[in-house]
Tab-separated table of C-alpha atoms in Angstrom:
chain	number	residue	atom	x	y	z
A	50	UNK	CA	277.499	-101.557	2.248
A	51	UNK	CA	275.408	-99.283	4.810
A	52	UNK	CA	272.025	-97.865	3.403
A	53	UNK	CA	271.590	-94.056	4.217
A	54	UNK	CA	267.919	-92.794	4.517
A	55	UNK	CA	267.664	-89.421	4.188
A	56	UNK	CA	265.737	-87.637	6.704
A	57	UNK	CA	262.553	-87.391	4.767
A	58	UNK	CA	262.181	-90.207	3.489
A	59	UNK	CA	262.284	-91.396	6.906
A	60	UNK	CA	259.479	-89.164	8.277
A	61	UNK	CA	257.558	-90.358	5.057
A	62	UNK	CA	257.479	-93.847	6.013
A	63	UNK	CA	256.742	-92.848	9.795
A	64	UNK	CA	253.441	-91.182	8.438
A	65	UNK	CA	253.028	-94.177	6.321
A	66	UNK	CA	253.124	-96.621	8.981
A	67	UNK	CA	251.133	-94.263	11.701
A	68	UNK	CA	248.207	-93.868	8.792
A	69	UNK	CA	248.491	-97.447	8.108
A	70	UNK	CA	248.206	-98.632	12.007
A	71	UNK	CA	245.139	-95.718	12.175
A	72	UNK	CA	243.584	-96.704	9.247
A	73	UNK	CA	243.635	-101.005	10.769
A	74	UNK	CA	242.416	-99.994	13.819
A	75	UNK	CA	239.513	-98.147	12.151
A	76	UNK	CA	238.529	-100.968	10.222
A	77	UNK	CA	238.506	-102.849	12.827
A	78	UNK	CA	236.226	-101.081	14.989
A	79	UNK	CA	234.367	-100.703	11.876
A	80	UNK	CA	233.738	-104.553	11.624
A	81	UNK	CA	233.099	-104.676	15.390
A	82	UNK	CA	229.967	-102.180	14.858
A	83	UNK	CA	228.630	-104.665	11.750
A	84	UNK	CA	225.208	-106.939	12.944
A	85	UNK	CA	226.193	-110.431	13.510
A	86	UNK	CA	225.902	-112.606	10.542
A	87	UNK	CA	222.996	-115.125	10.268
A	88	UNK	CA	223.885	-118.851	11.174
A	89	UNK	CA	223.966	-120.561	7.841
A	90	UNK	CA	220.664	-122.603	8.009
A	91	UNK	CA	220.801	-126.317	6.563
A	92	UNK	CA	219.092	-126.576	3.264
A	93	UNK	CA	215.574	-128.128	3.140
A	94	UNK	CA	215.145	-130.971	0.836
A	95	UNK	CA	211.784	-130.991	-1.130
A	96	UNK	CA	210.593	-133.854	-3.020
A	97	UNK	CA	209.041	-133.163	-6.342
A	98	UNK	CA	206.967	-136.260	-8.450
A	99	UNK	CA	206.189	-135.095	-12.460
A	100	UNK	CA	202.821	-135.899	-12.380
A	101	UNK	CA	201.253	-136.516	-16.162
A	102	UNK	CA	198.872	-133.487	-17.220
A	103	UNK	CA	195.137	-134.922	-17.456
A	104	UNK	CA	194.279	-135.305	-20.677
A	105	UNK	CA	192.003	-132.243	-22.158
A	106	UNK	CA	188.641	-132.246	-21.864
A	107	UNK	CA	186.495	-133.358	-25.140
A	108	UNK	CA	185.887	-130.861	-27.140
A	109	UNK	CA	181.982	-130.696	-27.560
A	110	UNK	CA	180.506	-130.087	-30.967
A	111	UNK	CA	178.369	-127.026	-31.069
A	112	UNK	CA	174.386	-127.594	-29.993
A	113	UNK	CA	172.719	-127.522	-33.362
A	114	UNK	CA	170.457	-124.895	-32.949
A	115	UNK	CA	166.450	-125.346	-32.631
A	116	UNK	CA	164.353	-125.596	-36.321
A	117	UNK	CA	162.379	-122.519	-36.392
A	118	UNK	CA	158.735	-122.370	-35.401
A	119	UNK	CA	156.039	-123.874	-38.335
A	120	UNK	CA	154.342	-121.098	-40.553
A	121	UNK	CA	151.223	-120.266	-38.709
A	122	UNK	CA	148.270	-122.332	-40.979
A	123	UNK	CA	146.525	-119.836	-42.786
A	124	UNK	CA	143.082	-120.379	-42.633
A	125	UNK	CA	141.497	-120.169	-46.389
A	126	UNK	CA	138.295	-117.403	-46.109
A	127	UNK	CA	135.175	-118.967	-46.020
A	128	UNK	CA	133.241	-119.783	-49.294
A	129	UNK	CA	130.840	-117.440	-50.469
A	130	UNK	CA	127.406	-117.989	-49.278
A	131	UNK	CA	125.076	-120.200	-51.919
A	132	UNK	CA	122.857	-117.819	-54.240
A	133	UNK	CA	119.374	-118.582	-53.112
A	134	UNK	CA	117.903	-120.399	-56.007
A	135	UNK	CA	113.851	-120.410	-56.197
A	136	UNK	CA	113.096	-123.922	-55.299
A	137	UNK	CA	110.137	-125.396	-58.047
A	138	UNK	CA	107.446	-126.863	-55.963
A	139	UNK	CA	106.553	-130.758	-56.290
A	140	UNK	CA	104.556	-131.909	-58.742
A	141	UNK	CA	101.452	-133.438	-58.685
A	142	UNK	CA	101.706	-137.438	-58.115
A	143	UNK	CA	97.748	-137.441	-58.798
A	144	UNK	CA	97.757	-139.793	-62.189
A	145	UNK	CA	96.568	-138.075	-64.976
A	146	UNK	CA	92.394	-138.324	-66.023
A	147	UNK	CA	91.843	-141.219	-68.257
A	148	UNK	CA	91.306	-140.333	-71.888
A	149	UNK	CA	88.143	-140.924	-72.969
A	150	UNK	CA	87.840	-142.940	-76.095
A	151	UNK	CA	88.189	-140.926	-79.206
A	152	UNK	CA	85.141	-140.035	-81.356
A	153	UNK	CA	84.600	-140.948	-85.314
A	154	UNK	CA	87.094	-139.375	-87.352
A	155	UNK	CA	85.425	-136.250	-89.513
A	156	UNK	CA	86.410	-135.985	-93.057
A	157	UNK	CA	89.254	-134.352	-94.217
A	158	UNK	CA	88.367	-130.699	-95.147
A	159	UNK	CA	90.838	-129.935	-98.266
A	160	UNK	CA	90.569	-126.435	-97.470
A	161	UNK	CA	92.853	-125.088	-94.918
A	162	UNK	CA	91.097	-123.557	-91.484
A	163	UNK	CA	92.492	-121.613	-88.620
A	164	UNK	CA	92.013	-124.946	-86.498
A	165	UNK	CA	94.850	-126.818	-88.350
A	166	UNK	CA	97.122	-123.790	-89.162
A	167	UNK	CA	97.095	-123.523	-85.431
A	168	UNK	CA	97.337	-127.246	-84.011
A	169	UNK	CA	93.998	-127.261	-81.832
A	170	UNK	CA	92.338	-130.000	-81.551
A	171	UNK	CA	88.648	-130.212	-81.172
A	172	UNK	CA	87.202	-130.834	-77.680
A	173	UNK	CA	86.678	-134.309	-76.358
A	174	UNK	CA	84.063	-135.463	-74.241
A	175	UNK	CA	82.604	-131.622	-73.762
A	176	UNK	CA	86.149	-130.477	-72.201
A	177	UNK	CA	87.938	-127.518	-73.326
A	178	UNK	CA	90.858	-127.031	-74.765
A	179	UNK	CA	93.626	-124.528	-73.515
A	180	UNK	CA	95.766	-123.255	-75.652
A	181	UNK	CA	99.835	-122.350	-74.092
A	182	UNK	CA	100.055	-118.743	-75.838
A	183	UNK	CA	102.675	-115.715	-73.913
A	184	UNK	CA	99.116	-114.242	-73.050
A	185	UNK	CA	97.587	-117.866	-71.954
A	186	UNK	CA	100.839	-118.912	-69.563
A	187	UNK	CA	100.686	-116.992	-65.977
A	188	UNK	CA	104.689	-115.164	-65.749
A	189	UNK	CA	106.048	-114.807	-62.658
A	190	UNK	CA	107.214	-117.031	-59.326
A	191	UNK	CA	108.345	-119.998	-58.872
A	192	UNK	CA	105.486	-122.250	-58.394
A	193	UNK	CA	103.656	-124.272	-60.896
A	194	UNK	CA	102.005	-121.909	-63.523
A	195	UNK	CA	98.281	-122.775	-64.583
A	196	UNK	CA	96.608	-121.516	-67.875
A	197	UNK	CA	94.228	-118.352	-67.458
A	198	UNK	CA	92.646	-117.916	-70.365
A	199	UNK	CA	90.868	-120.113	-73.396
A	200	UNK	CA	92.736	-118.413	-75.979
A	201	UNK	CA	92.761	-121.523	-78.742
A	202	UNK	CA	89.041	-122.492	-77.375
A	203	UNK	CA	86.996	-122.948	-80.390
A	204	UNK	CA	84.181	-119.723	-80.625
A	205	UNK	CA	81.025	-120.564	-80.066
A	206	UNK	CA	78.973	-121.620	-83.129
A	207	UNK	CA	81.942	-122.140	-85.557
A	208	UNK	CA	81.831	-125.933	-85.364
A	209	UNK	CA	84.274	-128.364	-84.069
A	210	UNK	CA	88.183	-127.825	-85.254
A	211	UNK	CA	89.123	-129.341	-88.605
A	212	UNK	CA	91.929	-131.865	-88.031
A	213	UNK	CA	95.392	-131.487	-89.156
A	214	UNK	CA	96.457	-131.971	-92.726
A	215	UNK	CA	98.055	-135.110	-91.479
A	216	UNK	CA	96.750	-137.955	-89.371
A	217	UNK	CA	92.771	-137.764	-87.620
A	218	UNK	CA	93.890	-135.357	-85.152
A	219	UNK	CA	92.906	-137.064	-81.961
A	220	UNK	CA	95.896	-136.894	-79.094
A	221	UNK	CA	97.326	-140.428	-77.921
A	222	UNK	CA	98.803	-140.766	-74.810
A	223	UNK	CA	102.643	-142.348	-74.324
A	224	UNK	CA	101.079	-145.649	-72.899
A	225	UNK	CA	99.529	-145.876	-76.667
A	226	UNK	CA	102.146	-145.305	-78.769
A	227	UNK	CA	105.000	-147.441	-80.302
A	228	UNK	CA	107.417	-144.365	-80.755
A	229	UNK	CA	107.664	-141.481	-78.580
A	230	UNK	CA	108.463	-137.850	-80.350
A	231	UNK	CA	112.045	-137.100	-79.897
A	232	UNK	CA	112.771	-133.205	-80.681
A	233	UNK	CA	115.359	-133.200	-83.727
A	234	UNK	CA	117.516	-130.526	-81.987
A	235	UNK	CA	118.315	-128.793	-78.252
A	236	UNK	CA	115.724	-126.994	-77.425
A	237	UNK	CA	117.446	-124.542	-74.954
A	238	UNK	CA	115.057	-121.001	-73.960
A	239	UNK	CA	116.830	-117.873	-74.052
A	240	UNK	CA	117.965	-116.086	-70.959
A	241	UNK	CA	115.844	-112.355	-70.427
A	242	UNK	CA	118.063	-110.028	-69.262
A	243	UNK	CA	116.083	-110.088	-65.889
A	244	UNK	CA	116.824	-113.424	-65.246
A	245	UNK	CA	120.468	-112.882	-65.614
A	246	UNK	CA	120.936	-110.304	-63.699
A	247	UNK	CA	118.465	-111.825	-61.054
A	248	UNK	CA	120.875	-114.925	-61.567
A	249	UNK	CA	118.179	-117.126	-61.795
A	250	UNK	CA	118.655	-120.988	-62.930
A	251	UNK	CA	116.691	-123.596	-62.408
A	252	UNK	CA	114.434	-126.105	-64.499
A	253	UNK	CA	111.249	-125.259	-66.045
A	254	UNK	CA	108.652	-128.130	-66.801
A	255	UNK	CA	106.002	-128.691	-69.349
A	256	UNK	CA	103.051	-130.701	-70.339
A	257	UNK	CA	102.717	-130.099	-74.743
A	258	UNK	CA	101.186	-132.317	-77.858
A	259	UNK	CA	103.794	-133.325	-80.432
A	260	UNK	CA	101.238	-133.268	-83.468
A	261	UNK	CA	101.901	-135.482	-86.294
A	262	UNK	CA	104.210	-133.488	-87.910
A	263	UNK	CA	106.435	-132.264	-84.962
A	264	UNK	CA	105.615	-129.254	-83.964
A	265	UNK	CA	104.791	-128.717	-80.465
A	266	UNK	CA	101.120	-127.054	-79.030
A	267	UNK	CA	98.949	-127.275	-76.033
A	268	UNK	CA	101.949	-126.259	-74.290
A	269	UNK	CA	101.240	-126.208	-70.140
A	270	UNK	CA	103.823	-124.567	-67.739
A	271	UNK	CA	103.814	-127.056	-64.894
A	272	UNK	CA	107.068	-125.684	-62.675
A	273	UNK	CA	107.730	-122.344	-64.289
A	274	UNK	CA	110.649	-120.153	-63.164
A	275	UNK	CA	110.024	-116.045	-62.858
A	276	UNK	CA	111.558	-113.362	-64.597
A	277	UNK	CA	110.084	-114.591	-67.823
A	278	UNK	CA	111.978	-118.027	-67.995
A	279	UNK	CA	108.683	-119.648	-68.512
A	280	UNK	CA	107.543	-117.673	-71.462
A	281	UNK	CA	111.041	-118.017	-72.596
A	282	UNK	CA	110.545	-121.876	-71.859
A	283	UNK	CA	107.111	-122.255	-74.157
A	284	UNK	CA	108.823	-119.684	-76.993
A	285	UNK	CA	112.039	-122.556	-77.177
A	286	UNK	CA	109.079	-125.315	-77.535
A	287	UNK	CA	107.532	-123.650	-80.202
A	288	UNK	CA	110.811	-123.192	-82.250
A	289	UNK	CA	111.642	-126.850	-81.682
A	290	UNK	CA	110.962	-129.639	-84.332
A	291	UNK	CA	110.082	-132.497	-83.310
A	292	UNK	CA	110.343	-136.431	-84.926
A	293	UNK	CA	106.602	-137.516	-84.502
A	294	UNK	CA	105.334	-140.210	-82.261
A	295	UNK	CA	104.063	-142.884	-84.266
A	296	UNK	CA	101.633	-145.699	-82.976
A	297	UNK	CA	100.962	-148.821	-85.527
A	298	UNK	CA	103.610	-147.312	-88.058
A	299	UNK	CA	101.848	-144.013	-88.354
A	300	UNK	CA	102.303	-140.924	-87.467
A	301	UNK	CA	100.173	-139.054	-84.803
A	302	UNK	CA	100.037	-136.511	-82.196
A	303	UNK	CA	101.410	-137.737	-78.993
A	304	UNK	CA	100.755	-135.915	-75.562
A	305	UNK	CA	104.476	-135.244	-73.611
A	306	UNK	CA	104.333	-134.892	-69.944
A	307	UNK	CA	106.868	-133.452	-67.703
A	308	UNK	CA	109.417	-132.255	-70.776
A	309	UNK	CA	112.243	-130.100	-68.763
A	310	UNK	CA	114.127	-126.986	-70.572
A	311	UNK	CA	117.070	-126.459	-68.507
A	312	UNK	CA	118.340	-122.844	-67.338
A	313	UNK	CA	121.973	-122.744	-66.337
A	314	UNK	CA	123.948	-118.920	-66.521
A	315	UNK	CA	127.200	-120.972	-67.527
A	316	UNK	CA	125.761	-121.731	-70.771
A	317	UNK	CA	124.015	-118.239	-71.493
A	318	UNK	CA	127.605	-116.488	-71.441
């Protein structure tokens, strides 16, 4: 059986095969015109070793931090300066005058007389006697205090003293006696409101007679204090009762040296 073509499909398939030969041939000159292709290079081997990680580093606590500075000290303020106190001047080491003997005891007047309501004795051996009244005591300073006046001096022409009601009424000393007076209570002086505000303390002294019935005379300011302590000293005395001295069982008037009355603001408050 014979195959007819007609005559366009046969020009059809002569384009065909012309565009197909055109269309090799450009390809091919299209490859030609491409860069050469790179040799294929051998592969490089690399060796790799795992290599353990070093271990961390320690972990370092935290620094504590430094303790804080000390408080600065604080230096307490300096104590007030002492209060100047008057300083009582030494007494006398000189021992006291011997006593002369004592003369003849007079009889006992049963009348009362200004010499025994007042506790002076009469005068032995031609001495006077000085009596320890406000007026009597020298006020004032710190020094010893000496009597200025004869106040309790017997006046001239009235006879000697009468004696106490009790006892011959001479004066024995503490070397004589078997008991020394004791006063029965404190006698403390009272402040003057000079002294207190002059804040005065300090000890006054005395020399007095503890007559036979305990009451204190003759009194002497020996270290006195100023601002009226002293009177205020000798005014305490004369309140004060005293238990008698008593030498051979008896009562009698005993002479007291160096008694102190304290002065201390504390206890005035």
């Amino acid at each position: 059986m014979s195959l007819t073509v007609s005559p366009a499909i046969a020009v059809r398939l002569v384009v065909c095969a012309v565009g197909s030969l055109v269309l090799h041939v450009g390809l091919g000159r299209a490859l030609d015109e491409l860069p050469p292709r790179p040799p294929v290079r051998t592969p490089t081997r690399v060796a790799v070793r795992v290599v353990a990680p070093p271990p961390p580093p320690p972990v370092l606590a935290p620094a504590e931090p430094p303790p804080p500075p000390p408080p600065p000290a604080v230096t307490p303020p300096p104590p007030p300066p002492p209060v100047a106190r008057p300083r009582p001047s030494p007494r006398s080491t000189n021992p006291p005058p011997p006593i002369p003997p004592p003369p003849a005891a007079p009889a006992i007047s049963p009348s009362p007389t200004p010499g025994a309501e007042t506790g002076v004795v009469a005068p032995t051996g031609g001495r006077p006697v000085f009596g320890a009244t406000m007026e009597s005591t020298s006020s004032g300073g710190a020094g010893p205090a000496v009597p200025i006046g004869n106040t309790s001096r017997p006046t001239a022409g009235s006879g000697p003293a009468a004696p106490t009601a009790r006892g011959t009424g001479e004066v024995a000393a503490a070397a004589e006696v078997t008991r020394m007076p004791l006063p029965r209570g404190r006698c403390a002086g009272a402040y003057t409101d000079a002294a207190r505000a002059a804040a005065v303390e300090g000890t006054v002294v005395l020399d007095l007679v503890v007559d036979e019935r305990g009451r204190a005379r003759d009194i002497v300011v020996v270290e006195g204090l100023p601002h009226g302590l002293s009177e205020a000293a000798v005014a305490a005395l004369r309140a004060c009762s005293f238990s008698p001295g008593e030498r051979a069982g008896q009562p009698v008037a005993v002479r007291v040296r160096g008694f102190k009355i304290r002065f201390v603001l504390a206890d005035a408050r």
